[in-house]
Amino acid sequence: MNSTTSPEPTGPLLVRVRAVMPALAPAEQRVANAVLADPGGVAAMTISELAEVASTSETTVIRFCKQIGVPGYPQLRLQLAAQSAQESVRPEVGGDIEPGDSLADVVGKVAFADERAVRETAQQVDVDALAKVVDAVVKASRVDLYGFGASAFVAMDLQQKLHRIRRVAFAWNDVHVALPSAALLGDGDVAIGISHTGTTVEVVEALEEAAKHGATTVAVTNFPRSPLAKTADLVLTTAARETTYRSGAMSSRIAQLTVIDCLFIGVAQQVLPDARKALEETASAVRGHRLKGSE
């Protein structure tokens, strides 16, 4: 059965704010933007001052607090102050890449953003949901993986990993193949849809088709209230921040791969020692395609 409500955002406060941003009302989004733009500054504001900065009402600020799992405005200020203090100890060298940045600046910003995506994804991942996905994949007779664009590479990576430990998995990046495949799934099968935004139509359609035939459905997305998340039985979220030069291509993929690697290791742990034997056999199969002396 598909989930009727979206999972609550988890992890550090600012990660939760970004996660729910697309699902907020316009006035609530203005509050969110003010919080993200200057967390430390907002921590020092009264509720009236924040409402004025966001061109909205105090009631909207309270609604925003509840949307991100904070009981009220005093608690929001406390959490913002605490997170701002933590960030000040670890100054950010990141930010959006500017046209005038030197190549050294680009390297620093990309490396920082990717490291932050992995760290924040790990901080907010729902381990209970991950355990349920691991269990479903271990028991599955077949796993379908749907990913398009940059997410297609992530789907193919998981397919390759699962195949190496004798799990039957197929990654589809063509909707005309994904939908027929989803229609052939049934009870005991697993369908995993991967989309950073959670709004990729083809992925949502494929997961809906799999659900109609009784498969356990899993969403891997950055936004827990997205259409893809609402379609799935289980949701695994990432915490990547996309920027102008990197939209849909880099930090989101790093974050997705972090979740995928955790899923794979969880499955491999459950099927040892067969997984170890399979990995050894598959490594041996390709060993002849390496240059001599390279090992």
PDB file of C-alpha atoms in Angstrom:
ATOM      1  CA  MET A   1       0.000   0.000   0.000  1.00  0.00           C
ATOM      2  CA  ASN A   2       1.276   3.459  -0.875  1.00  0.00           C
ATOM      3  CA  SER A   3       1.895   6.043   1.820  1.00  0.00           C
ATOM      4  CA  THR A   4      -0.983   8.481   2.300  1.00  0.00           C
ATOM      5  CA  THR A   5       1.107  11.112   4.046  1.00  0.00           C
ATOM      6  CA  SER A   6       4.585  12.355   3.297  1.00  0.00           C
ATOM      7  CA  PRO A   7       7.349  11.572   5.804  1.00  0.00           C
ATOM      8  CA  GLU A   8       8.325  14.391   8.115  1.00  0.00           C
ATOM      9  CA  PRO A   9      11.623  16.102   7.236  1.00  0.00           C
ATOM     10  CA  THR A  10      14.484  15.140   9.521  1.00  0.00           C
ATOM     11  CA  GLY A  11      18.015  16.266  10.252  1.00  0.00           C
ATOM     12  CA  PRO A  12      19.482  19.706  11.017  1.00  0.00           C
ATOM     13  CA  LEU A  13      17.069  22.652  10.940  1.00  0.00           C
ATOM     14  CA  LEU A  14      18.290  24.283   7.720  1.00  0.00           C
ATOM     15  CA  VAL A  15      18.264  20.902   5.957  1.00  0.00           C
ATOM     16  CA  ARG A  16      14.598  20.536   6.938  1.00  0.00           C
ATOM     17  CA  VAL A  17      13.812  24.018   5.654  1.00  0.00           C
ATOM     18  CA  ARG A  18      15.297  23.243   2.236  1.00  0.00           C
ATOM     19  CA  ALA A  19      13.561  19.859   2.135  1.00  0.00           C
ATOM     20  CA  VAL A  20      10.047  21.283   2.546  1.00  0.00           C
ATOM     21  CA  MET A  21      10.600  24.508   0.572  1.00  0.00           C
ATOM     22  CA  PRO A  22       8.836  23.442  -2.672  1.00  0.00           C
ATOM     23  CA  ALA A  23       5.748  22.317  -0.719  1.00  0.00           C
ATOM     24  CA  LEU A  24       5.335  25.586   1.228  1.00  0.00           C
ATOM     25  CA  ALA A  25       2.807  28.293   0.434  1.00  0.00           C
ATOM     26  CA  PRO A  26       4.296  31.421  -1.202  1.00  0.00           C
ATOM     27  CA  ALA A  27       4.188  33.450   2.025  1.00  0.00           C
ATOM     28  CA  GLU A  28       5.807  30.599   3.949  1.00  0.00           C
ATOM     29  CA  GLN A  29       8.497  30.367   1.266  1.00  0.00           C
ATOM     30  CA  ARG A  30       9.354  34.019   1.886  1.00  0.00           C
ATOM     31  CA  VAL A  31       9.894  33.200   5.557  1.00  0.00           C
ATOM     32  CA  ALA A  32      12.032  30.214   4.555  1.00  0.00           C
ATOM     33  CA  ASN A  33      14.133  32.358   2.223  1.00  0.00           C
ATOM     34  CA  ALA A  34      14.741  34.878   4.999  1.00  0.00           C
ATOM     35  CA  VAL A  35      15.818  32.095   7.374  1.00  0.00           C
ATOM     36  CA  LEU A  36      18.158  30.523   4.831  1.00  0.00           C
ATOM     37  CA  ALA A  37      19.648  33.858   3.786  1.00  0.00           C
ATOM     38  CA  ASP A  38      20.636  34.882   7.339  1.00  0.00           C
ATOM     39  CA  PRO A  39      20.062  32.206  10.017  1.00  0.00           C
ATOM     40  CA  GLY A  40      22.045  34.089  12.650  1.00  0.00           C
ATOM     41  CA  GLY A  41      20.251  37.339  11.904  1.00  0.00           C
ATOM     42  CA  VAL A  42      16.816  35.737  12.134  1.00  0.00           C
ATOM     43  CA  ALA A  43      17.797  34.148  15.458  1.00  0.00           C
ATOM     44  CA  ALA A  44      18.108  37.687  16.838  1.00  0.00           C
ATOM     45  CA  MET A  45      14.768  38.904  15.436  1.00  0.00           C
ATOM     46  CA  THR A  46      11.388  39.085  17.116  1.00  0.00           C
ATOM     47  CA  ILE A  47       8.544  37.336  15.345  1.00  0.00           C
ATOM     48  CA  SER A  48       7.200  40.735  14.252  1.00  0.00           C
ATOM     49  CA  GLU A  49      10.551  41.665  12.720  1.00  0.00           C
ATOM     50  CA  LEU A  50      10.776  38.397  10.767  1.00  0.00           C
ATOM     51  CA  ALA A  51       7.195  38.803   9.550  1.00  0.00           C
ATOM     52  CA  GLU A  52       8.053  42.290   8.306  1.00  0.00           C
ATOM     53  CA  VAL A  53      11.224  41.105   6.542  1.00  0.00           C
ATOM     54  CA  ALA A  54       9.233  38.350   4.826  1.00  0.00           C
ATOM     55  CA  SER A  55       6.325  40.689   3.985  1.00  0.00           C
ATOM     56  CA  THR A  56       3.865  38.444   5.757  1.00  0.00           C
ATOM     57  CA  SER A  57       2.074  37.957   9.081  1.00  0.00           C
ATOM     58  CA  GLU A  58       3.102  36.526  12.441  1.00  0.00           C
ATOM     59  CA  THR A  59       0.527  33.768  11.889  1.00  0.00           C
ATOM     60  CA  THR A  60       2.353  32.709   8.722  1.00  0.00           C
ATOM     61  CA  VAL A  61       5.646  32.568  10.638  1.00  0.00           C
ATOM     62  CA  ILE A  62       4.016  30.240  13.175  1.00  0.00           C
ATOM     63  CA  ARG A  63       2.667  28.057  10.338  1.00  0.00           C
ATOM     64  CA  PHE A  64       6.157  27.924   8.853  1.00  0.00           C
ATOM     65  CA  CYS A  65       7.570  26.738  12.190  1.00  0.00           C
ATOM     66  CA  LYS A  66       5.080  23.875  12.328  1.00  0.00           C
ATOM     67  CA  GLN A  67       5.850  22.918   8.703  1.00  0.00           C
ATOM     68  CA  ILE A  68       9.479  22.252   9.629  1.00  0.00           C
ATOM     69  CA  GLY A  69       8.651  20.411  12.845  1.00  0.00           C
ATOM     70  CA  VAL A  70       9.329  23.262  15.301  1.00  0.00           C
ATOM     71  CA  PRO A  71       6.642  23.887  17.975  1.00  0.00           C
ATOM     72  CA  GLY A  72       6.880  27.680  17.915  1.00  0.00           C
ATOM     73  CA  TYR A  73       8.944  30.766  17.192  1.00  0.00           C
ATOM     74  CA  PRO A  74      11.027  30.751  20.412  1.00  0.00           C
ATOM     75  CA  GLN A  75      12.207  27.216  19.580  1.00  0.00           C
ATOM     76  CA  LEU A  76      13.008  28.307  16.010  1.00  0.00           C
ATOM     77  CA  ARG A  77      15.228  31.112  17.296  1.00  0.00           C
ATOM     78  CA  LEU A  78      17.031  28.764  19.680  1.00  0.00           C
ATOM     79  CA  GLN A  79      17.687  26.174  16.962  1.00  0.00           C
ATOM     80  CA  LEU A  80      18.847  28.825  14.504  1.00  0.00           C
ATOM     81  CA  ALA A  81      21.223  30.267  17.089  1.00  0.00           C
ATOM     82  CA  ALA A  82      22.634  26.818  17.854  1.00  0.00           C
ATOM     83  CA  GLN A  83      23.121  25.901  14.201  1.00  0.00           C
ATOM     84  CA  SER A  84      24.667  29.303  13.416  1.00  0.00           C
ATOM     85  CA  ALA A  85      27.159  28.754  16.226  1.00  0.00           C
ATOM     86  CA  GLN A  86      28.087  25.342  14.795  1.00  0.00           C
ATOM     87  CA  GLU A  87      28.542  26.777  11.310  1.00  0.00           C
ATOM     88  CA  SER A  88      30.744  29.584  12.622  1.00  0.00           C
ATOM     89  CA  VAL A  89      33.153  26.948  13.942  1.00  0.00           C
ATOM     90  CA  ARG A  90      33.223  25.397  10.471  1.00  0.00           C
ATOM     91  CA  PRO A  91      33.313  28.388   8.069  1.00  0.00           C
ATOM     92  CA  GLU A  92      31.868  27.670   4.643  1.00  0.00           C
ATOM     93  CA  VAL A  93      34.189  28.043   1.684  1.00  0.00           C
ATOM     94  CA  GLY A  94      31.316  27.109  -0.586  1.00  0.00           C
ATOM     95  CA  GLY A  95      28.545  29.125  -2.125  1.00  0.00           C
ATOM     96  CA  ASP A  96      27.504  29.475  -5.704  1.00  0.00           C
ATOM     97  CA  ILE A  97      30.226  29.346  -8.325  1.00  0.00           C
ATOM     98  CA  GLU A  98      30.676  32.788  -9.870  1.00  0.00           C
ATOM     99  CA  PRO A  99      31.819  33.504 -13.454  1.00  0.00           C
ATOM    100  CA  GLY A 100      34.920  35.270 -12.164  1.00  0.00           C
ATOM    101  CA  ASP A 101      36.028  32.530  -9.787  1.00  0.00           C
ATOM    102  CA  SER A 102      39.506  31.164 -10.304  1.00  0.00           C
ATOM    103  CA  LEU A 103      39.884  27.468 -11.065  1.00  0.00           C
ATOM    104  CA  ALA A 104      41.275  27.021  -7.556  1.00  0.00           C
ATOM    105  CA  ASP A 105      38.114  28.641  -6.155  1.00  0.00           C
ATOM    106  CA  VAL A 106      35.984  26.306  -8.278  1.00  0.00           C
ATOM    107  CA  VAL A 107      37.833  23.260  -6.943  1.00  0.00           C
ATOM    108  CA  GLY A 108      37.363  24.442  -3.363  1.00  0.00           C
ATOM    109  CA  LYS A 109      33.671  25.203  -3.769  1.00  0.00           C
ATOM    110  CA  VAL A 110      32.849  21.960  -5.566  1.00  0.00           C
ATOM    111  CA  ALA A 111      34.764  19.879  -3.017  1.00  0.00           C
ATOM    112  CA  PHE A 112      33.103  21.650  -0.094  1.00  0.00           C
ATOM    113  CA  ALA A 113      29.604  21.333  -1.571  1.00  0.00           C
ATOM    114  CA  ASP A 114      30.039  17.633  -2.279  1.00  0.00           C
ATOM    115  CA  GLU A 115      31.416  16.960   1.199  1.00  0.00           C
ATOM    116  CA  ARG A 116      28.525  18.906   2.734  1.00  0.00           C
ATOM    117  CA  ALA A 117      25.978  16.991   0.668  1.00  0.00           C
ATOM    118  CA  VAL A 118      27.332  13.675   1.972  1.00  0.00           C
ATOM    119  CA  ARG A 119      27.525  14.924   5.568  1.00  0.00           C
ATOM    120  CA  GLU A 120      24.025  16.435   5.658  1.00  0.00           C
ATOM    121  CA  THR A 121      22.511  13.453   3.852  1.00  0.00           C
ATOM    122  CA  ALA A 122      23.976  11.134   6.486  1.00  0.00           C
ATOM    123  CA  GLN A 123      22.679  13.368   9.289  1.00  0.00           C
ATOM    124  CA  GLN A 124      19.068  13.228   8.112  1.00  0.00           C
ATOM    125  CA  VAL A 125      18.714   9.747   6.581  1.00  0.00           C
ATOM    126  CA  ASP A 126      15.851   7.737   8.102  1.00  0.00           C
ATOM    127  CA  VAL A 127      17.631   4.595   9.292  1.00  0.00           C
ATOM    128  CA  ASP A 128      14.340   2.829  10.082  1.00  0.00           C
ATOM    129  CA  ALA A 129      13.091   3.414   6.527  1.00  0.00           C
ATOM    130  CA  LEU A 130      16.467   2.332   5.162  1.00  0.00           C
ATOM    131  CA  ALA A 131      16.269  -0.921   7.142  1.00  0.00           C
ATOM    132  CA  LYS A 132      12.828  -1.630   5.658  1.00  0.00           C
ATOM    133  CA  VAL A 133      14.123  -1.031   2.137  1.00  0.00           C
ATOM    134  CA  VAL A 134      17.105  -3.311   2.784  1.00  0.00           C
ATOM    135  CA  ASP A 135      14.764  -6.044   4.022  1.00  0.00           C
ATOM    136  CA  ALA A 136      12.489  -5.646   0.986  1.00  0.00           C
ATOM    137  CA  VAL A 137      15.395  -5.834  -1.477  1.00  0.00           C
ATOM    138  CA  VAL A 138      16.889  -8.877   0.274  1.00  0.00           C
ATOM    139  CA  LYS A 139      13.576 -10.722  -0.047  1.00  0.00           C
ATOM    140  CA  ALA A 140      12.720  -9.457  -3.553  1.00  0.00           C
ATOM    141  CA  SER A 141      12.680 -11.797  -6.510  1.00  0.00           C
ATOM    142  CA  ARG A 142      13.372  -8.765  -8.720  1.00  0.00           C
ATOM    143  CA  VAL A 143      14.233  -5.076  -8.320  1.00  0.00           C
ATOM    144  CA  ASP A 144      13.335  -2.407 -10.869  1.00  0.00           C
ATOM    145  CA  LEU A 145      15.244   0.896 -10.806  1.00  0.00           C
ATOM    146  CA  TYR A 146      13.927   4.025 -12.521  1.00  0.00           C
ATOM    147  CA  GLY A 147      16.159   7.049 -13.067  1.00  0.00           C
ATOM    148  CA  PHE A 148      16.355   9.662 -15.829  1.00  0.00           C
ATOM    149  CA  GLY A 149      18.958  12.301 -16.615  1.00  0.00           C
ATOM    150  CA  ALA A 150      21.653  12.483 -13.922  1.00  0.00           C
ATOM    151  CA  SER A 151      19.674  10.043 -11.754  1.00  0.00           C
ATOM    152  CA  ALA A 152      20.007   7.378 -14.469  1.00  0.00           C
ATOM    153  CA  PHE A 153      23.688   6.989 -13.564  1.00  0.00           C
ATOM    154  CA  VAL A 154      22.727   6.371  -9.945  1.00  0.00           C
ATOM    155  CA  ALA A 155      20.172   3.733 -10.944  1.00  0.00           C
ATOM    156  CA  MET A 156      22.753   1.972 -13.118  1.00  0.00           C
ATOM    157  CA  ASP A 157      25.292   2.082 -10.301  1.00  0.00           C
ATOM    158  CA  LEU A 158      22.888   0.316  -7.944  1.00  0.00           C
ATOM    159  CA  GLN A 159      21.955  -2.236 -10.619  1.00  0.00           C
ATOM    160  CA  GLN A 160      25.630  -3.117 -11.121  1.00  0.00           C
ATOM    161  CA  LYS A 161      26.220  -3.414  -7.381  1.00  0.00           C
ATOM    162  CA  LEU A 162      23.177  -5.624  -6.799  1.00  0.00           C
ATOM    163  CA  HIS A 163      24.006  -7.877  -9.724  1.00  0.00           C
ATOM    164  CA  ARG A 164      27.457  -8.481  -8.249  1.00  0.00           C
ATOM    165  CA  ILE A 165      25.870 -10.043  -5.152  1.00  0.00           C
ATOM    166  CA  ARG A 166      23.337 -12.115  -7.114  1.00  0.00           C
ATOM    167  CA  ARG A 167      20.362  -9.783  -6.730  1.00  0.00           C
ATOM    168  CA  VAL A 168      18.244  -9.590  -9.901  1.00  0.00           C
ATOM    169  CA  ALA A 169      17.965  -5.887 -10.740  1.00  0.00           C
ATOM    170  CA  PHE A 170      17.239  -3.831 -13.851  1.00  0.00           C
ATOM    171  CA  ALA A 171      17.838  -0.095 -14.345  1.00  0.00           C
ATOM    172  CA  TRP A 172      15.583   1.638 -16.861  1.00  0.00           C
ATOM    173  CA  ASN A 173      16.112   5.156 -18.253  1.00  0.00           C
ATOM    174  CA  ASP A 174      13.565   4.989 -21.085  1.00  0.00           C
ATOM    175  CA  VAL A 175       9.936   5.418 -20.047  1.00  0.00           C
ATOM    176  CA  HIS A 176       8.771   3.167 -22.902  1.00  0.00           C
ATOM    177  CA  VAL A 177      10.765   0.334 -21.340  1.00  0.00           C
ATOM    178  CA  ALA A 178      10.266   1.315 -17.703  1.00  0.00           C
ATOM    179  CA  LEU A 179       6.456   1.272 -17.816  1.00  0.00           C
ATOM    180  CA  PRO A 180       6.107  -2.211 -19.386  1.00  0.00           C
ATOM    181  CA  SER A 181       8.680  -3.527 -16.916  1.00  0.00           C
ATOM    182  CA  ALA A 182       6.781  -1.997 -14.009  1.00  0.00           C
ATOM    183  CA  ALA A 183       3.582  -3.601 -15.266  1.00  0.00           C
ATOM    184  CA  LEU A 184       5.196  -7.041 -14.951  1.00  0.00           C
ATOM    185  CA  LEU A 185       6.144  -6.604 -11.292  1.00  0.00           C
ATOM    186  CA  GLY A 186       4.087  -8.119  -8.492  1.00  0.00           C
ATOM    187  CA  ASP A 187       3.978  -8.961  -4.814  1.00  0.00           C
ATOM    188  CA  GLY A 188       7.480  -9.551  -3.506  1.00  0.00           C
ATOM    189  CA  ASP A 189       9.123  -7.335  -6.118  1.00  0.00           C
ATOM    190  CA  VAL A 190      10.637  -3.912  -5.391  1.00  0.00           C
ATOM    191  CA  ALA A 191      10.567  -0.751  -7.522  1.00  0.00           C
ATOM    192  CA  ILE A 192      12.918   2.121  -6.693  1.00  0.00           C
ATOM    193  CA  GLY A 193      12.415   5.555  -8.266  1.00  0.00           C
ATOM    194  CA  ILE A 194      15.286   8.054  -8.122  1.00  0.00           C
ATOM    195  CA  SER A 195      14.730  11.778  -8.686  1.00  0.00           C
ATOM    196  CA  HIS A 196      16.406  14.736  -6.953  1.00  0.00           C
ATOM    197  CA  THR A 197      13.345  16.986  -7.263  1.00  0.00           C
ATOM    198  CA  GLY A 198      10.817  14.177  -6.928  1.00  0.00           C
ATOM    199  CA  THR A 199       8.884  15.708  -9.803  1.00  0.00           C
ATOM    200  CA  THR A 200      10.279  13.763 -12.781  1.00  0.00           C
ATOM    201  CA  VAL A 201       7.089  12.638 -14.519  1.00  0.00           C
ATOM    202  CA  GLU A 202       8.546   9.446 -15.984  1.00  0.00           C
ATOM    203  CA  VAL A 203       9.818   8.238 -12.599  1.00  0.00           C
ATOM    204  CA  VAL A 204       6.513   8.992 -10.866  1.00  0.00           C
ATOM    205  CA  GLU A 205       4.575   7.185 -13.610  1.00  0.00           C
ATOM    206  CA  ALA A 206       6.803   4.114 -13.420  1.00  0.00           C
ATOM    207  CA  LEU A 207       6.513   3.920  -9.633  1.00  0.00           C
ATOM    208  CA  GLU A 208       2.725   4.325  -9.819  1.00  0.00           C
ATOM    209  CA  GLU A 209       2.541   1.510 -12.379  1.00  0.00           C
ATOM    210  CA  ALA A 210       4.657  -0.760 -10.160  1.00  0.00           C
ATOM    211  CA  ALA A 211       2.439   0.027  -7.176  1.00  0.00           C
ATOM    212  CA  LYS A 212      -0.698  -0.930  -9.115  1.00  0.00           C
ATOM    213  CA  HIS A 213       0.696  -4.442  -9.524  1.00  0.00           C
ATOM    214  CA  GLY A 214       1.620  -4.920  -5.874  1.00  0.00           C
ATOM    215  CA  ALA A 215       5.344  -4.142  -5.838  1.00  0.00           C
ATOM    216  CA  THR A 216       6.909  -2.432  -2.833  1.00  0.00           C
ATOM    217  CA  THR A 217       7.761   1.081  -3.989  1.00  0.00           C
ATOM    218  CA  VAL A 218      10.691   3.197  -2.816  1.00  0.00           C
ATOM    219  CA  ALA A 219      11.487   6.847  -3.534  1.00  0.00           C
ATOM    220  CA  VAL A 220      14.976   8.351  -3.356  1.00  0.00           C
ATOM    221  CA  THR A 221      14.524  12.124  -3.451  1.00  0.00           C
ATOM    222  CA  ASN A 222      15.703  15.366  -1.889  1.00  0.00           C
ATOM    223  CA  PHE A 223      12.174  16.488  -1.056  1.00  0.00           C
ATOM    224  CA  PRO A 224      10.017  14.360   1.283  1.00  0.00           C
ATOM    225  CA  ARG A 225       6.786  16.113   0.256  1.00  0.00           C
ATOM    226  CA  SER A 226       7.326  15.749  -3.480  1.00  0.00           C
ATOM    227  CA  PRO A 227       4.955  13.837  -5.811  1.00  0.00           C
ATOM    228  CA  LEU A 228       7.431  10.939  -5.993  1.00  0.00           C
ATOM    229  CA  ALA A 229       7.579  10.661  -2.198  1.00  0.00           C
ATOM    230  CA  LYS A 230       3.795  10.640  -1.983  1.00  0.00           C
ATOM    231  CA  THR A 231       3.703   7.777  -4.499  1.00  0.00           C
ATOM    232  CA  ALA A 232       6.072   5.512  -2.564  1.00  0.00           C
ATOM    233  CA  ASP A 233       5.646   3.090   0.319  1.00  0.00           C
ATOM    234  CA  LEU A 234       9.096   3.990   1.647  1.00  0.00           C
ATOM    235  CA  VAL A 235      11.091   7.191   1.205  1.00  0.00           C
ATOM    236  CA  LEU A 236      14.855   7.716   1.463  1.00  0.00           C
ATOM    237  CA  THR A 237      15.820  11.388   1.372  1.00  0.00           C
ATOM    238  CA  THR A 238      19.013  13.171   0.406  1.00  0.00           C
ATOM    239  CA  ALA A 239      20.165  16.644   1.452  1.00  0.00           C
ATOM    240  CA  ALA A 240      21.900  18.263  -1.509  1.00  0.00           C
ATOM    241  CA  ARG A 241      21.963  21.972  -2.329  1.00  0.00           C
ATOM    242  CA  GLU A 242      22.000  22.682  -6.059  1.00  0.00           C
ATOM    243  CA  THR A 243      23.564  25.847  -7.443  1.00  0.00           C
ATOM    244  CA  THR A 244      23.604  27.590 -10.811  1.00  0.00           C
ATOM    245  CA  TYR A 245      26.399  25.566 -12.439  1.00  0.00           C
ATOM    246  CA  ARG A 246      25.601  22.305 -10.713  1.00  0.00           C
ATOM    247  CA  SER A 247      21.821  21.865 -10.953  1.00  0.00           C
ATOM    248  CA  GLY A 248      20.777  18.225 -11.218  1.00  0.00           C
ATOM    249  CA  ALA A 249      24.273  17.065 -12.002  1.00  0.00           C
ATOM    250  CA  MET A 250      26.765  16.992  -9.161  1.00  0.00           C
ATOM    251  CA  SER A 251      26.007  17.379  -5.458  1.00  0.00           C
ATOM    252  CA  SER A 252      22.585  15.780  -5.887  1.00  0.00           C
ATOM    253  CA  ARG A 253      24.186  12.741  -7.518  1.00  0.00           C
ATOM    254  CA  ILE A 254      26.817  12.503  -4.763  1.00  0.00           C
ATOM    255  CA  ALA A 255      24.054  12.571  -2.147  1.00  0.00           C
ATOM    256  CA  GLN A 256      22.028   9.937  -4.007  1.00  0.00           C
ATOM    257  CA  LEU A 257      25.077   7.679  -4.284  1.00  0.00           C
ATOM    258  CA  THR A 258      25.596   8.009  -0.530  1.00  0.00           C
ATOM    259  CA  VAL A 259      22.099   6.640   0.107  1.00  0.00           C
ATOM    260  CA  ILE A 260      22.539   3.965  -2.576  1.00  0.00           C
ATOM    261  CA  ASP A 261      25.842   2.805  -1.079  1.00  0.00           C
ATOM    262  CA  CYS A 262      24.249   2.532   2.372  1.00  0.00           C
ATOM    263  CA  LEU A 263      21.408   0.482   0.857  1.00  0.00           C
ATOM    264  CA  PHE A 264      23.820  -1.807  -0.990  1.00  0.00           C
ATOM    265  CA  ILE A 265      26.004  -2.438   2.050  1.00  0.00           C
ATOM    266  CA  GLY A 266      22.905  -3.148   4.123  1.00  0.00           C
ATOM    267  CA  VAL A 267      21.753  -5.735   1.583  1.00  0.00           C
ATOM    268  CA  ALA A 268      25.236  -7.295   1.288  1.00  0.00           C
ATOM    269  CA  GLN A 269      25.434  -7.676   5.066  1.00  0.00           C
ATOM    270  CA  GLN A 270      22.185  -9.645   5.049  1.00  0.00           C
ATOM    271  CA  VAL A 271      23.311 -12.117   2.392  1.00  0.00           C
ATOM    272  CA  LEU A 272      26.833 -12.915   3.584  1.00  0.00           C
ATOM    273  CA  PRO A 273      28.759 -15.155   2.951  1.00  0.00           C
ATOM    274  CA  ASP A 274      27.111 -15.549  -0.470  1.00  0.00           C
ATOM    275  CA  ALA A 275      27.736 -11.883  -1.247  1.00  0.00           C
ATOM    276  CA  ARG A 276      31.456 -12.218  -0.477  1.00  0.00           C
ATOM    277  CA  LYS A 277      31.745 -15.268  -2.725  1.00  0.00           C
ATOM    278  CA  ALA A 278      29.837 -13.515  -5.522  1.00  0.00           C
ATOM    279  CA  LEU A 279      32.055 -10.436  -5.300  1.00  0.00           C
ATOM    280  CA  GLU A 280      35.166 -12.593  -5.509  1.00  0.00           C
ATOM    281  CA  GLU A 281      33.823 -14.465  -8.541  1.00  0.00           C
ATOM    282  CA  THR A 282      32.817 -11.313 -10.398  1.00  0.00           C
ATOM    283  CA  ALA A 283      36.157  -9.661  -9.641  1.00  0.00           C
ATOM    284  CA  SER A 284      37.916 -12.738 -10.993  1.00  0.00           C
ATOM    285  CA  ALA A 285      35.820 -12.639 -14.168  1.00  0.00           C
ATOM    286  CA  VAL A 286      37.126  -9.199 -15.166  1.00  0.00           C
ATOM    287  CA  ARG A 287      40.660  -9.548 -13.833  1.00  0.00           C
ATOM    288  CA  GLY A 288      41.984 -10.496 -17.269  1.00  0.00           C
ATOM    289  CA  HIS A 289      40.922  -7.077 -18.597  1.00  0.00           C
ATOM    290  CA  ARG A 290      43.418  -5.208 -16.450  1.00  0.00           C
ATOM    291  CA  LEU A 291      46.915  -4.341 -17.574  1.00  0.00           C
ATOM    292  CA  LYS A 292      49.591  -6.549 -16.104  1.00  0.00           C
ATOM    293  CA  GLY A 293      51.231  -5.071 -13.039  1.00  0.00           C
ATOM    294  CA  SER A 294      48.314  -2.752 -12.333  1.00  0.00           C
ATOM    295  CA  GLU A 295      47.020  -4.684  -9.303  1.00  0.00           C
TER     296      GLU A 295
END
